PDB file of C-alpha atoms in Angstrom:
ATOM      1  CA  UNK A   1      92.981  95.878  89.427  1.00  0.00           C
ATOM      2  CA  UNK A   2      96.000  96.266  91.077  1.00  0.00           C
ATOM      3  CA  UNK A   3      95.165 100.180  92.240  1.00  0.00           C
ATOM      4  CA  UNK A   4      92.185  99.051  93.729  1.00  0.00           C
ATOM      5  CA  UNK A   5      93.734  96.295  95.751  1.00  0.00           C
ATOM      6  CA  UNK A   6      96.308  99.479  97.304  1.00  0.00           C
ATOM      7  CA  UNK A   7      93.101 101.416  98.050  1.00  0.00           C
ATOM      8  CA  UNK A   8      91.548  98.583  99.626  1.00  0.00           C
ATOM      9  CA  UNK A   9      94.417  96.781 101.673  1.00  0.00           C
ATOM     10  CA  UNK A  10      96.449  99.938 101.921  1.00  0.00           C
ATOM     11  CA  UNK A  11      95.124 102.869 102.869  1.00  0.00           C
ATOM     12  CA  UNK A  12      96.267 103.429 106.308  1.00  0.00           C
ATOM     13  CA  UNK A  13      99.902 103.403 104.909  1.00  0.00           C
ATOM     14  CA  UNK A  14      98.888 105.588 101.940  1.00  0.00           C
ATOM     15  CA  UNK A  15      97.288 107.954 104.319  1.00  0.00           C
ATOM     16  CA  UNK A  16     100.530 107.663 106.847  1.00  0.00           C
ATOM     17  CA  UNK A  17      98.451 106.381 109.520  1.00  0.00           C
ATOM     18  CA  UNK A  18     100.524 103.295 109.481  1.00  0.00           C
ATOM     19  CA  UNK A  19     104.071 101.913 108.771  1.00  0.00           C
ATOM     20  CA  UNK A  20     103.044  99.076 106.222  1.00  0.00           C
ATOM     21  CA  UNK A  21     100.365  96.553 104.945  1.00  0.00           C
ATOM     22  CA  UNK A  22     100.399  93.965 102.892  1.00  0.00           C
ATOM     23  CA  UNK A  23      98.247  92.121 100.015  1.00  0.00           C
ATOM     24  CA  UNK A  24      97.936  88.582  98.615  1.00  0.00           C
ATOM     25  CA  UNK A  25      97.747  89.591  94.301  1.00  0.00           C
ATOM     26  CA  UNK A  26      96.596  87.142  91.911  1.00  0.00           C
ATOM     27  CA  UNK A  27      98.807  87.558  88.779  1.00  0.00           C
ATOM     28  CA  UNK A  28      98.891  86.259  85.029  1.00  0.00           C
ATOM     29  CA  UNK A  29     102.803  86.648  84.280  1.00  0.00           C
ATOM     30  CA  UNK A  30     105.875  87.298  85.847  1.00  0.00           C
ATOM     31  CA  UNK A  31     106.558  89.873  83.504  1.00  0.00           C
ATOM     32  CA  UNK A  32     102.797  91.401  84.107  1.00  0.00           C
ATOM     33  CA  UNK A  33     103.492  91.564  87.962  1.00  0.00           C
ATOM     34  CA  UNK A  34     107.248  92.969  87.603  1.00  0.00           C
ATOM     35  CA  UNK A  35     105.866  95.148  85.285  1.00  0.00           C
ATOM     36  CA  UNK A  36     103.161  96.898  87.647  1.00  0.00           C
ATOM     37  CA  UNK A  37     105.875  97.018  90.950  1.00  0.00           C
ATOM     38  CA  UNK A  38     108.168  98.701  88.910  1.00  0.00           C
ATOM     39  CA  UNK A  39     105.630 100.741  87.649  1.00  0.00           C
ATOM     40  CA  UNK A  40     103.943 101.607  91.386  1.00  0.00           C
ATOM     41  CA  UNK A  41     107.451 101.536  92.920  1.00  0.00           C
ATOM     42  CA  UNK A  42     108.300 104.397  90.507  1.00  0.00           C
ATOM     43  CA  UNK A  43     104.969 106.540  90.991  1.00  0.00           C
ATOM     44  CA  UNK A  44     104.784 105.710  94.977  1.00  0.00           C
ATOM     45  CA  UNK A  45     108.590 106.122  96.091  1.00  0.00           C
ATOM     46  CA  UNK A  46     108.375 109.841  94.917  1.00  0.00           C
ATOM     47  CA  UNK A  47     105.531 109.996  97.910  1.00  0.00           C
ATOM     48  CA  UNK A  48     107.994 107.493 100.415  1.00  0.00           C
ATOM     49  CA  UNK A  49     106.020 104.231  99.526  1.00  0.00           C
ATOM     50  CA  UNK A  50     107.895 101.364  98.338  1.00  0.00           C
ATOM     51  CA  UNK A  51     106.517  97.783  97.078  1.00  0.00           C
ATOM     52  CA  UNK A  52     108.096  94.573  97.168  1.00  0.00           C
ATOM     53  CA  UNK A  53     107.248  90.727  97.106  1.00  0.00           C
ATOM     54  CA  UNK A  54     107.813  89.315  99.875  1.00  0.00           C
ATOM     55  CA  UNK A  55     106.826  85.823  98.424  1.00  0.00           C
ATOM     56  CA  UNK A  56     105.856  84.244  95.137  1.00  0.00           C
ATOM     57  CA  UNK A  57     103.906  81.200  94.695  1.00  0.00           C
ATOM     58  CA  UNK A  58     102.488  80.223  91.110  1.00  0.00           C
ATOM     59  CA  UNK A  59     100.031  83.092  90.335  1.00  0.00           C
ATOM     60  CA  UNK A  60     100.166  84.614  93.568  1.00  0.00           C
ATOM     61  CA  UNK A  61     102.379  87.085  95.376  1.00  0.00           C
ATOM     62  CA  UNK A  62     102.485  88.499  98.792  1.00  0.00           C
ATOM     63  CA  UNK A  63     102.707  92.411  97.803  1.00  0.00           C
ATOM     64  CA  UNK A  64     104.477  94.544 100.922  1.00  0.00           C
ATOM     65  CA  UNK A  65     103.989  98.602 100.675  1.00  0.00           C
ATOM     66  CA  UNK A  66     105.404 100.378 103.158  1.00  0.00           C
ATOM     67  CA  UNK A  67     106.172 103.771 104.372  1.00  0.00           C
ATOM     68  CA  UNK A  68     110.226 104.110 103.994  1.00  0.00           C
ATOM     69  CA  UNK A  69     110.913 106.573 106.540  1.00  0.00           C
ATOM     70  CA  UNK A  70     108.096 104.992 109.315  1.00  0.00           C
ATOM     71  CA  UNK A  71     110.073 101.383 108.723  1.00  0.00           C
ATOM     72  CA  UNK A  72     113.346 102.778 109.253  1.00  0.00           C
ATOM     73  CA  UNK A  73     112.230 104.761 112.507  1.00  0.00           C
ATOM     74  CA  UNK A  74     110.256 101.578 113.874  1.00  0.00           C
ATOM     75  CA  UNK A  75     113.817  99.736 112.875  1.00  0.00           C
ATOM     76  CA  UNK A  76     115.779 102.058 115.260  1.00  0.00           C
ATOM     77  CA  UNK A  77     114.073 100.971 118.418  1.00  0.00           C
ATOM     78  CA  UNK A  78     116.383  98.757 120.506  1.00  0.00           C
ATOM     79  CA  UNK A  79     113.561  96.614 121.800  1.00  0.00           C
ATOM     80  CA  UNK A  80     112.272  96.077 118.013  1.00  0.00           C
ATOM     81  CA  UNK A  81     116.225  95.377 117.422  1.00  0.00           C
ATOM     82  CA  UNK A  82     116.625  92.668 120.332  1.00  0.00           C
ATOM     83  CA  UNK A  83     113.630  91.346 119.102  1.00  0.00           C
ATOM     84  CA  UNK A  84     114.184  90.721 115.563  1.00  0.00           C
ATOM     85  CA  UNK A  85     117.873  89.504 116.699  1.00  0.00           C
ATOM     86  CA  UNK A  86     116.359  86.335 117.825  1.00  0.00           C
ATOM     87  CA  UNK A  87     115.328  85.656 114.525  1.00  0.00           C
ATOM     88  CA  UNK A  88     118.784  86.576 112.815  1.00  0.00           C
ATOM     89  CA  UNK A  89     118.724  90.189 111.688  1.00  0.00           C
ATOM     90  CA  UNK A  90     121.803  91.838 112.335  1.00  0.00           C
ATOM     91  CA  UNK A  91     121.771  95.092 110.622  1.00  0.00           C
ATOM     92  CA  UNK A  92     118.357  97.250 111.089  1.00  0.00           C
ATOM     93  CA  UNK A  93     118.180  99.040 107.609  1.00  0.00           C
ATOM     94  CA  UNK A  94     114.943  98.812 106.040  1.00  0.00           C
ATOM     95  CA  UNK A  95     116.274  97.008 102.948  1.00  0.00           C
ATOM     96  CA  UNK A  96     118.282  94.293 104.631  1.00  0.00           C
ATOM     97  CA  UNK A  97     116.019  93.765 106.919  1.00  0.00           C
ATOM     98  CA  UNK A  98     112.782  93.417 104.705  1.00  0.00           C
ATOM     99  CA  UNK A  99     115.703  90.860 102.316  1.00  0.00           C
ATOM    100  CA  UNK A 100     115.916  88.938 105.542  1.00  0.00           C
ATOM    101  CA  UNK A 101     111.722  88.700 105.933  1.00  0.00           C
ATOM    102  CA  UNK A 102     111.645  87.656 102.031  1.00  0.00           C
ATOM    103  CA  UNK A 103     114.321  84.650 102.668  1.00  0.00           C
ATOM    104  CA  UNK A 104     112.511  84.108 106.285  1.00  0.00           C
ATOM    105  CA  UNK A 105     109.017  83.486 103.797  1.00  0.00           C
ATOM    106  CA  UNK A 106     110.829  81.468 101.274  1.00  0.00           C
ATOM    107  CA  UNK A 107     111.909  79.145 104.195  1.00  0.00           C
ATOM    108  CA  UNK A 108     108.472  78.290 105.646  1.00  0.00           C
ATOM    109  CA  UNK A 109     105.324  77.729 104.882  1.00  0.00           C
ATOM    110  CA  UNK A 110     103.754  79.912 107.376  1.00  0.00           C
ATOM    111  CA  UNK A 111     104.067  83.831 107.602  1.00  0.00           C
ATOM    112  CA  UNK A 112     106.783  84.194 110.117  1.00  0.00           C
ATOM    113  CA  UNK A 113     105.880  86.201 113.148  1.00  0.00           C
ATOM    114  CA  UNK A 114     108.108  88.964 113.331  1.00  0.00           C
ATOM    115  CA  UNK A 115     106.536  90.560 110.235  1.00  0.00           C
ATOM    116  CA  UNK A 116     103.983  91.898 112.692  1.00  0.00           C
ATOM    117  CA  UNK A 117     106.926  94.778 113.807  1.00  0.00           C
ATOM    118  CA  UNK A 118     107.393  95.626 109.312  1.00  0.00           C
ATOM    119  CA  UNK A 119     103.248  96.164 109.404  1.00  0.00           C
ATOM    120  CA  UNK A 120     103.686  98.694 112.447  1.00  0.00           C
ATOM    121  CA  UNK A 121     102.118  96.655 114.973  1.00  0.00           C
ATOM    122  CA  UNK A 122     103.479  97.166 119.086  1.00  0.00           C
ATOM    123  CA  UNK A 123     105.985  95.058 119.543  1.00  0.00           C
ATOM    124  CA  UNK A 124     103.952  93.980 123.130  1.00  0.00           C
ATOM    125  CA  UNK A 125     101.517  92.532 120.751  1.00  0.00           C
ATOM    126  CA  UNK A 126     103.804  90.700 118.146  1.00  0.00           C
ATOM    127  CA  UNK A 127     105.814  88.947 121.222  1.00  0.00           C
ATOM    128  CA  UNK A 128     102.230  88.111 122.569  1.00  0.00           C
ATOM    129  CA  UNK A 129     101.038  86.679 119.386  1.00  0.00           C
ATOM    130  CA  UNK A 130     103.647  84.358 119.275  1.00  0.00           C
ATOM    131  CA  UNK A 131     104.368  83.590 123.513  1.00  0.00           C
ATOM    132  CA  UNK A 132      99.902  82.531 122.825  1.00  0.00           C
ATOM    133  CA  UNK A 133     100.189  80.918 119.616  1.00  0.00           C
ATOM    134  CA  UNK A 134      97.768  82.632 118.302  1.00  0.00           C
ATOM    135  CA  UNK A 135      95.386  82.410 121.386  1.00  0.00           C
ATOM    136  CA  UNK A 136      94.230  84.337 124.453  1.00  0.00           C
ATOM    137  CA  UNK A 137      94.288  88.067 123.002  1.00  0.00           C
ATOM    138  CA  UNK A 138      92.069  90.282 124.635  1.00  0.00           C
ATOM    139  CA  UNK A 139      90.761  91.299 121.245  1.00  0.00           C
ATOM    140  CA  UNK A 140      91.300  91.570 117.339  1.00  0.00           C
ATOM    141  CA  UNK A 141      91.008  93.794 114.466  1.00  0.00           C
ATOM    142  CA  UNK A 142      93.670  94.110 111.993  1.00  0.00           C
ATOM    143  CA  UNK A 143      95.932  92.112 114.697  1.00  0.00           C
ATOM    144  CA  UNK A 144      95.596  89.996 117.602  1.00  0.00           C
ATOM    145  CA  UNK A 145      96.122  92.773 120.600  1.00  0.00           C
ATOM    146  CA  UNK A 146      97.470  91.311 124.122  1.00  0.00           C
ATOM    147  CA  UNK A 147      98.240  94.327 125.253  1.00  0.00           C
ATOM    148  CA  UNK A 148      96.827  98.308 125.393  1.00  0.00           C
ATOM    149  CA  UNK A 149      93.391  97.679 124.271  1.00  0.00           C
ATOM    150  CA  UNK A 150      91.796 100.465 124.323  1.00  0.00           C
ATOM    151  CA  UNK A 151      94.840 102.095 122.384  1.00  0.00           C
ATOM    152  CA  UNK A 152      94.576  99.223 119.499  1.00  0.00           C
ATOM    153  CA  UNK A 153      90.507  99.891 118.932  1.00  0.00           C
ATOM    154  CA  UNK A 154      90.805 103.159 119.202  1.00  0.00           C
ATOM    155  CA  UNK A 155      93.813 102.479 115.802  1.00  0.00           C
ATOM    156  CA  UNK A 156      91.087 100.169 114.063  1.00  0.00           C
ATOM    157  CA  UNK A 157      88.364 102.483 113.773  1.00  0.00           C
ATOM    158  CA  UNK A 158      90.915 105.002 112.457  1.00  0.00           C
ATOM    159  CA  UNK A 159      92.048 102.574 109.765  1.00  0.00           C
ATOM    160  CA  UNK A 160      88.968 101.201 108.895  1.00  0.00           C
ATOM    161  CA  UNK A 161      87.431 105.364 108.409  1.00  0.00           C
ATOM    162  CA  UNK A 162      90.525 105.513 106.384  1.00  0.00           C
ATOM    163  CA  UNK A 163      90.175 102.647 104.522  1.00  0.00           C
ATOM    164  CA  UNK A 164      86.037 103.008 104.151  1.00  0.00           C
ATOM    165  CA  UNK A 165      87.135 106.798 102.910  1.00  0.00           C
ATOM    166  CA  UNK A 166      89.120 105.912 100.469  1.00  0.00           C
ATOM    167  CA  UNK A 167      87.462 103.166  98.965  1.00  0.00           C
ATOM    168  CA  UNK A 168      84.546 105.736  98.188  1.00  0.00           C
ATOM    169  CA  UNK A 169      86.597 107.927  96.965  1.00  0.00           C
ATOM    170  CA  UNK A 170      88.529 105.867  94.436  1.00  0.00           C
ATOM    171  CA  UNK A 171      85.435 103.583  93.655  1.00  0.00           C
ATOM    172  CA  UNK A 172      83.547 106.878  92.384  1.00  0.00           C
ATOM    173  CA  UNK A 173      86.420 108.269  90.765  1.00  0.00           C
ATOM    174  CA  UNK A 174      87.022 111.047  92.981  1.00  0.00           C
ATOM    175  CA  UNK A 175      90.496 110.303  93.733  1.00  0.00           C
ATOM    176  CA  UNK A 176      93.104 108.252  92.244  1.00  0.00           C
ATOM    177  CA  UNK A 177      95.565 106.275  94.141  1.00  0.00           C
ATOM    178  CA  UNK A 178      98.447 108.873  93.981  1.00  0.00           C
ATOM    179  CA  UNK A 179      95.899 111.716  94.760  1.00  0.00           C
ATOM    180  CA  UNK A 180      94.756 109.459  97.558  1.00  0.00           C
ATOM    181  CA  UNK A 181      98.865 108.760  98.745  1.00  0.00           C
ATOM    182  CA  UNK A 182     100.114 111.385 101.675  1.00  0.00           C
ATOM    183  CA  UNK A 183     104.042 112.663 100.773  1.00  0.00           C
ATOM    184  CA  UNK A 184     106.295 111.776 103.353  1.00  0.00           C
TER     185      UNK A 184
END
């Protein structure tokens, strides 16, 4: 269950088309979901995939997979770093900064906006997204895009060939997940 929700949720940033996604995972134990991170983080980070919970609510968790290297790269841009200073980050390592996003979570009851820059999206878009509230993008796919258009649909129909790809594959048993998963 849980290989199939990476293949379906994830396989732009198993492919390396993209920085990050991210997947709501219904679980039956603590020890059952700690179990299968440790498990994935163990198998994936030899590729430069990582896994983490970014929240935890009853049976479900908010699973994060992201490309290590892509983070820390998107991370070292000083608008990205001005940006995310608003909302408290001070250092710009991947792992502090994705601790800061899980306390950010466990503080509100909404997702809070700046995770748009940890899933890859233009930072153009994220500051739109919240300047609108939501409203008066110019047109949406796997985010709300104020800015670049053509640039952003040309991105979805790559992720969504990716993602339609390797679904088929992994649904007929062509490929499993790590044979699916691009080395960094």
């Amino acid at each position: 269950m849980f290989d199939s929700m990476l293949v379906q949720h994830c396989a732009p940033t198993l492919s390396s088309l993209k920085t990050a996604n991210m997947f709501s995972h219904e679980f039956s134990s603590n020890d059952e979901l700690n179990l299968a991170l440790k498990t994935w983080n163990s198998n994936l980070g030899k590729k430069g995939i990582s896994l983490h919970i970014l929240h935890r609510h009853t049976q479900r968790a908010v699973i994060y997979v992201c490309r290590d290297s892509r983070l820390a790269k998107d991370l070292q841009n000083r608008s990205a770093q001005d940006f995310l200073a608003q909302f408290g980050y001070t250092d710009f390592t991947p792992e502090l900064c994705i601790e800061l996003l899980k306390e950010r979570f466990a503080k509100s009851d909404t997702f809070p906006h700046e995770i748009g820059l940890f899933l890859g999206y233009p930072l153009a878009d994220v500051i739109g997204f919240i300047e609108n509230a939501g409203k008066n993008y110019i047109c949406i796919g796997c985010w709300k895009v104020y800015c670049n258009e053509c640039e952003a649909i040309k991105l979805f129909g790559k992720f969504k060939k990716c993602k339609d790809v390797y679904t088929r594959l992994f649904r007929n048993r062509t490929r499993s997940v790590m044979q699916l998963t691009v080395a960094a």
